[in-house]
Short mmCIF file of C-alpha atoms and ligand atoms in Angstrom, two decimals:
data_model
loop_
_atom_site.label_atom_id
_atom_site.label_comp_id
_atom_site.label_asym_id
_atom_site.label_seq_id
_atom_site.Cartn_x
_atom_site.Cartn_y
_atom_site.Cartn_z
CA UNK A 1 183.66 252.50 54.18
CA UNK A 2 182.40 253.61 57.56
CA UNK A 3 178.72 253.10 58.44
CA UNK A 4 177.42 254.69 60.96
CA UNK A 5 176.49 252.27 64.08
CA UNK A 6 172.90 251.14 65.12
CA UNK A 7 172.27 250.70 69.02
CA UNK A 8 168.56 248.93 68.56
CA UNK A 9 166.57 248.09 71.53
CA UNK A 10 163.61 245.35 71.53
CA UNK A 11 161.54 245.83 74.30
CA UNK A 12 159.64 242.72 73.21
CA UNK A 13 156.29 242.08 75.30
CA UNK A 14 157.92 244.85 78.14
CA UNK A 15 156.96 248.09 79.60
CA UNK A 16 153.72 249.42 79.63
CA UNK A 17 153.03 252.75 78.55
CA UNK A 18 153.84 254.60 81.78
CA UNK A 19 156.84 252.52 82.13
CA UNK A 20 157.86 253.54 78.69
CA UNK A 21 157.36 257.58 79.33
CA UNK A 22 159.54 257.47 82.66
CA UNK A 23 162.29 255.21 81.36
CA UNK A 24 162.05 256.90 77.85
CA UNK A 25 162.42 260.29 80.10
CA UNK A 26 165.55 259.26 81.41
CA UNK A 27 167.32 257.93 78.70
CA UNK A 28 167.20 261.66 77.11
CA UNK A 29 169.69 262.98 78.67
CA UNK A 30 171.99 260.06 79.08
CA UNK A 31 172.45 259.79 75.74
CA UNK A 32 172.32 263.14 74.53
CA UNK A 33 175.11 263.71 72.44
CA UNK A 34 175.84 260.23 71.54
CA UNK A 35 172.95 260.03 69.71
CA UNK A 36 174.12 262.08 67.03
CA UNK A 37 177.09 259.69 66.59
CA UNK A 38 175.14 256.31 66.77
CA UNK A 39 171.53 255.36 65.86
CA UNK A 40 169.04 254.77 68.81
CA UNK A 41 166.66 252.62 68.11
CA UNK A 42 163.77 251.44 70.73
CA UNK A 43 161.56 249.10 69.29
CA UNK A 44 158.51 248.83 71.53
CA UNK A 45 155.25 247.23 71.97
CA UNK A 46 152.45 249.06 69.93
CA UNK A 47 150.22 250.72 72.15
CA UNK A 48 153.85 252.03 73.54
CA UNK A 49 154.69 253.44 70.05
CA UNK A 50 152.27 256.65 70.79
CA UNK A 51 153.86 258.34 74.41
CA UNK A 52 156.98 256.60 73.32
CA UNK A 53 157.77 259.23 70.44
CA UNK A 54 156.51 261.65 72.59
CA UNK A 55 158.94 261.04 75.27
CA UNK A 56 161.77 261.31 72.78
CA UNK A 57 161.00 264.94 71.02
CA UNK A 58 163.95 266.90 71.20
CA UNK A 59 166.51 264.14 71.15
CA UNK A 60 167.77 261.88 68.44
CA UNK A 61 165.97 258.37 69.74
CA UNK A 62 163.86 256.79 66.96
CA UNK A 63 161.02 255.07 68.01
CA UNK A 64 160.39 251.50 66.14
CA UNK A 65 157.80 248.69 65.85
CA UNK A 66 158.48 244.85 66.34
CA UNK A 67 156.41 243.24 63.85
CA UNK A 68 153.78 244.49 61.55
CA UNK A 69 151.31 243.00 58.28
CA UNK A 70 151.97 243.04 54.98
CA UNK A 71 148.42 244.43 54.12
CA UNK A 72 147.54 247.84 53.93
CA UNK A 73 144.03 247.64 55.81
CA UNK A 74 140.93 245.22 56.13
CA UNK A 75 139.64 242.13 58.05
CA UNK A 76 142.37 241.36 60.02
CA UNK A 77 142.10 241.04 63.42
CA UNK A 78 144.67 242.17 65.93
CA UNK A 79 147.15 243.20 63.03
CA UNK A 80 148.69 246.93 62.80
CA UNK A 81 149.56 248.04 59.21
CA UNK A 82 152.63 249.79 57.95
CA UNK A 83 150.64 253.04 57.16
CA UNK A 84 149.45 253.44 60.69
CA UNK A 85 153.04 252.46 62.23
CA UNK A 86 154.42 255.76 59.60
CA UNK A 87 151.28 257.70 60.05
CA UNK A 88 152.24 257.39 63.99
CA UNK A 89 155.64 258.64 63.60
CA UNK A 90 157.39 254.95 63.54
CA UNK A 91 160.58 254.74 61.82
CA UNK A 92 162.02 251.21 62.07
CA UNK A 93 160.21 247.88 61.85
CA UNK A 94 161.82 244.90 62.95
CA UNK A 95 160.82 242.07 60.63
CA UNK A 96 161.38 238.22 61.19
CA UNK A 97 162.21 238.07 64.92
CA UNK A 98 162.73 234.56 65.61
CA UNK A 99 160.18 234.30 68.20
CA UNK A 100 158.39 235.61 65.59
CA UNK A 101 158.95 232.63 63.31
CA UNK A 102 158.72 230.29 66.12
CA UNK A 103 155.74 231.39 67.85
CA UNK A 104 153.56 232.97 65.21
CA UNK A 105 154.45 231.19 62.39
CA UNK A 106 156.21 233.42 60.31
CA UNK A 107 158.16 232.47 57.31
CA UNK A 108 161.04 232.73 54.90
CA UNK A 109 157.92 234.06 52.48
CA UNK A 110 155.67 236.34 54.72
CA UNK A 111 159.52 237.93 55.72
CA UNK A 112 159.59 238.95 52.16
CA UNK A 113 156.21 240.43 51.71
CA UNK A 114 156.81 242.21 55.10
CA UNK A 115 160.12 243.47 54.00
CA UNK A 116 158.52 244.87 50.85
CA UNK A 117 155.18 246.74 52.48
CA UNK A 118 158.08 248.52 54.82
CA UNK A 119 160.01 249.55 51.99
CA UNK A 120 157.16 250.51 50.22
CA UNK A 121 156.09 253.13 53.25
CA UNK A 122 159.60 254.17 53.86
CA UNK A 123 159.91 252.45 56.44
CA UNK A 124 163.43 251.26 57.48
CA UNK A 125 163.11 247.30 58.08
CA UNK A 126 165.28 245.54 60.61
CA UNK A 127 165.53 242.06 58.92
CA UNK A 128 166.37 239.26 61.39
CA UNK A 129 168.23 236.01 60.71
CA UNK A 130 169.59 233.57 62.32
CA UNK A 131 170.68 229.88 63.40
CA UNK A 132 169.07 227.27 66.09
CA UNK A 133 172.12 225.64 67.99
CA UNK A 134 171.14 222.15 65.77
CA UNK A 135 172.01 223.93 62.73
CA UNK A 136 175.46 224.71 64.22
CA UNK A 137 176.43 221.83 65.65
CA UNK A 138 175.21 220.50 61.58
CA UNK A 139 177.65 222.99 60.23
CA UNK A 140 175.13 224.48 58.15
CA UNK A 141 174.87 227.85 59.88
CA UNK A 142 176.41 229.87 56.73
CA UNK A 143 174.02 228.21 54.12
CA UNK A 144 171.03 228.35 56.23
CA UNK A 145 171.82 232.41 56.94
CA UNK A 146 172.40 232.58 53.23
CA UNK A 147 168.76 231.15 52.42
CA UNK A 148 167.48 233.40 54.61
CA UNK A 149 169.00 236.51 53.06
CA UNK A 150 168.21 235.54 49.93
CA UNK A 151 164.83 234.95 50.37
CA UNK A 152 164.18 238.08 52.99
CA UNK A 153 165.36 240.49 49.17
CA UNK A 154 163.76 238.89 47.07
CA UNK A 155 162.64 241.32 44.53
CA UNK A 156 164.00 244.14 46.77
CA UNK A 157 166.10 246.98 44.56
CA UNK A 158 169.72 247.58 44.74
CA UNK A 159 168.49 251.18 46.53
CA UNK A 160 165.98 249.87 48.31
CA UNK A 161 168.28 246.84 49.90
CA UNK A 162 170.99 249.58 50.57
CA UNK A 163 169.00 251.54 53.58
CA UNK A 164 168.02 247.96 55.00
CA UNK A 165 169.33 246.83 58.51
CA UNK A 166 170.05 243.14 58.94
CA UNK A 167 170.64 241.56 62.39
CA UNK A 168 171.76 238.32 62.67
CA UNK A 169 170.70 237.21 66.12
CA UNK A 170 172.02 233.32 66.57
CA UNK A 171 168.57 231.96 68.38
CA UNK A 172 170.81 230.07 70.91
CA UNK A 173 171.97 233.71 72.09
CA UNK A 174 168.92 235.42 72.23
CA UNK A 175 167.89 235.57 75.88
CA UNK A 176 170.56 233.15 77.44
CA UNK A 177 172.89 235.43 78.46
CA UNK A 178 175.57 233.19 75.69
CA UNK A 179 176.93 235.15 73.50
CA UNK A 180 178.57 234.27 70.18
CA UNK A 181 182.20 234.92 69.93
CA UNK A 182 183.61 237.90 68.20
CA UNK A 183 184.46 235.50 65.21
CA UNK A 184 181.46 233.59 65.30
CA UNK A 185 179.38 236.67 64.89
CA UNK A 186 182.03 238.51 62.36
CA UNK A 187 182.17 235.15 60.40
CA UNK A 188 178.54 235.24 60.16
CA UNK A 189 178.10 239.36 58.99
CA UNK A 190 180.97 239.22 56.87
CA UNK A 191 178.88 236.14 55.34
CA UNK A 192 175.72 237.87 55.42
CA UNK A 193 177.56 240.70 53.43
CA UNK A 194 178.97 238.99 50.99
CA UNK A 195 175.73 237.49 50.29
CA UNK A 196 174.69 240.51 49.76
CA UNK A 197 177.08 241.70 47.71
CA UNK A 198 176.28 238.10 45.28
CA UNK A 199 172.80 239.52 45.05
CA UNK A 200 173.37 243.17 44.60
CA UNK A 201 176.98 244.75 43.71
CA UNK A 202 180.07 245.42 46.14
CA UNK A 203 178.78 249.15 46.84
CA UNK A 204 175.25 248.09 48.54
CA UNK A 205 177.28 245.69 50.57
CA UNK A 206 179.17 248.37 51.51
CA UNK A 207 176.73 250.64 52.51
CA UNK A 208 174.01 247.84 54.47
CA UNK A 209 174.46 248.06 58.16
CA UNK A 210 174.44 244.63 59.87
CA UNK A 211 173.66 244.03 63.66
CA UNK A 212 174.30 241.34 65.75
CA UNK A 213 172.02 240.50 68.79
CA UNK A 214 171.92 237.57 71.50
CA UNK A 215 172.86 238.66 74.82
CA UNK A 216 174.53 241.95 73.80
CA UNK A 217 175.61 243.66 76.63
CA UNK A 218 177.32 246.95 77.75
CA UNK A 219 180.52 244.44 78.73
CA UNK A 220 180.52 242.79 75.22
CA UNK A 221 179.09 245.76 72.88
CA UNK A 222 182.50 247.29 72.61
CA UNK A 223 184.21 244.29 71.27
CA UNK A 224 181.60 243.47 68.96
CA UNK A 225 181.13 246.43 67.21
CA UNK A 226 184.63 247.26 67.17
CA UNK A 227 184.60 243.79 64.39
CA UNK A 228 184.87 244.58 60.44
CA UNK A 229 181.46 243.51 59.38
CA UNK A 230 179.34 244.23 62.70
CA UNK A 231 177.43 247.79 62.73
CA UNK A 232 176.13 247.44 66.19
CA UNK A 233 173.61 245.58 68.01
CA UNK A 234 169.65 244.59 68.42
CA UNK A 235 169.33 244.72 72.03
CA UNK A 236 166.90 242.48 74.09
CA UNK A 237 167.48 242.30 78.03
CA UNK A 238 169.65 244.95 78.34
CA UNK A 239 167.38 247.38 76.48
CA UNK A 240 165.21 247.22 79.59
CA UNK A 241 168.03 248.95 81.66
CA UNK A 242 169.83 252.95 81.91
CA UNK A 243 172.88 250.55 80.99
CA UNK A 244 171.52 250.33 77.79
CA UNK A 245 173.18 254.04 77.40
CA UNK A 246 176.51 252.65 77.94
CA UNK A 247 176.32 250.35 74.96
CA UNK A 248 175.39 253.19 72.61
CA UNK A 249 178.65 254.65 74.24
CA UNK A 250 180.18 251.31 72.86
CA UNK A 251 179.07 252.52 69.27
CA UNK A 252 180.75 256.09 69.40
C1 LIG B 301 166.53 240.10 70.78
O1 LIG B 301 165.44 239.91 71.27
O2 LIG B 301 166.59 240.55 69.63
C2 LIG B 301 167.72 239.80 71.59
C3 LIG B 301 168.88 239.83 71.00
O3 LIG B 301 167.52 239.53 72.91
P1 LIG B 301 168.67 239.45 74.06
O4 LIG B 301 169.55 240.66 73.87
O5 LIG B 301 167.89 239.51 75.35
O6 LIG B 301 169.39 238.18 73.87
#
């Protein structure tokens, strides 16, 4: 089956909102065209999220989000909802960033409520997973991916699960310019989809696009995506750049 490939950038705490129209402004045009072939993702800080979709009308780009709460409204200081990430135009949430889990506590458990409320507002979650480099040196990468998955679908439908995006993003990759292998990263998808395919059926394995991000690159994209089980790439570092255009060239 052929899925069509995801080029997602995460701007994490980057740009402000002038630096997000003029960059946004130039990316247009260089990847007009390819954006029809391969998803383009930017998932930027919130109070980007506004002039960001504005700075992408007429092209394919989607503007996403890189966290948001599982309620719908209320006393909850500081957090943005799902209704007011869809009511802005958002498309894509990405859910379960490691720094995520490692600086603001997030969880196996909150992952899955998260998950959920995006679902629940059409929303397309990007659900991160991933290994610390003690885990692989343990040789427990696999079953600690698994666990993950498992938990991040938990009561998630067959149809629902089907227009999720996964990334697995090994944490020792993310930001250290040390990327996995090809065959680490296509042992891990293939992994992640057959886990998948446990907790759903062969066809919504099939169809699930799965990422793979740490210190993706417009030198390694190509290679990567070019694997079996790897349907492009959540991009930190070199979201930032115009070179980011040549990796969603990588995906064409
Ligand atoms: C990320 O933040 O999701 C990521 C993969 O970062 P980088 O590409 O900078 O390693």
């Amino acid at each position: 089956m052929s899925r069509k490939i995801v080029a997602a950038g995460n701007w994490k705490m980057n740009k402000d909102p002038f630096e997000a129209i003029s960059f946004l402004k130039e990316m247009g045009p260089l990847v007009k065209g390819k954006d029809e072939d391969v998803d383009v993702i930017f998932c930027v800080p919130f109070i980007d999220i506004l002039p960001a979709i504005d700075s992408v009308k007429g092209t394919n780009i989607k503007i996403g989000a890189q966290n948001m709460y599982f309620e719908e409204n209320g006393a909850y200081t500081g957090e943005v909802s799902p209704g007011m990430l869809k009511s802005a135009g958002v498309t894509h949430v990405i859910i379960g960033h490691s720094e995520r889990r490692e600086y603001f506590s997030e969880s196996d458990i909150t992952v899955n409520k998260k998950v959920k409320k995006a679902i629940e507002h059409k929303l397309t979650p990007i659900i991160c997973c991933g290994e610390t480099l003690e885990q692989r040196e343990q040789g427990i990468t696999i079953d600690f991916i698994r666990q993950q998955i498992k938990i991040a679908f938990l009561e998630v439908s067959k149809d629902d699960a089907k227009d999720t995006i996964i990334a697995y993003e090994p944490i020792w990759a993310i930001g250290t310019g040390k990327t996995a292998t090809t065959e680490q990263a296509e042992e891990v998808c293939g992994a992640i989809r057959k886990t998948i395919e446990e907790l759903y059926d062969t066809d919504t394995a099939q169809a699930i696009r799965i990422l793979y991000g740490g210190s993706c690159n417009e030198k390694n994209a190509k290679e990567l995506f070019a694997q079996e089980d790897i349907d492009g790439g959540l991009v930190g570092g070199a979201s930032l750049k115009k070179e980011f255009a040549q990796i969603v060239e990588a995906g064409q």
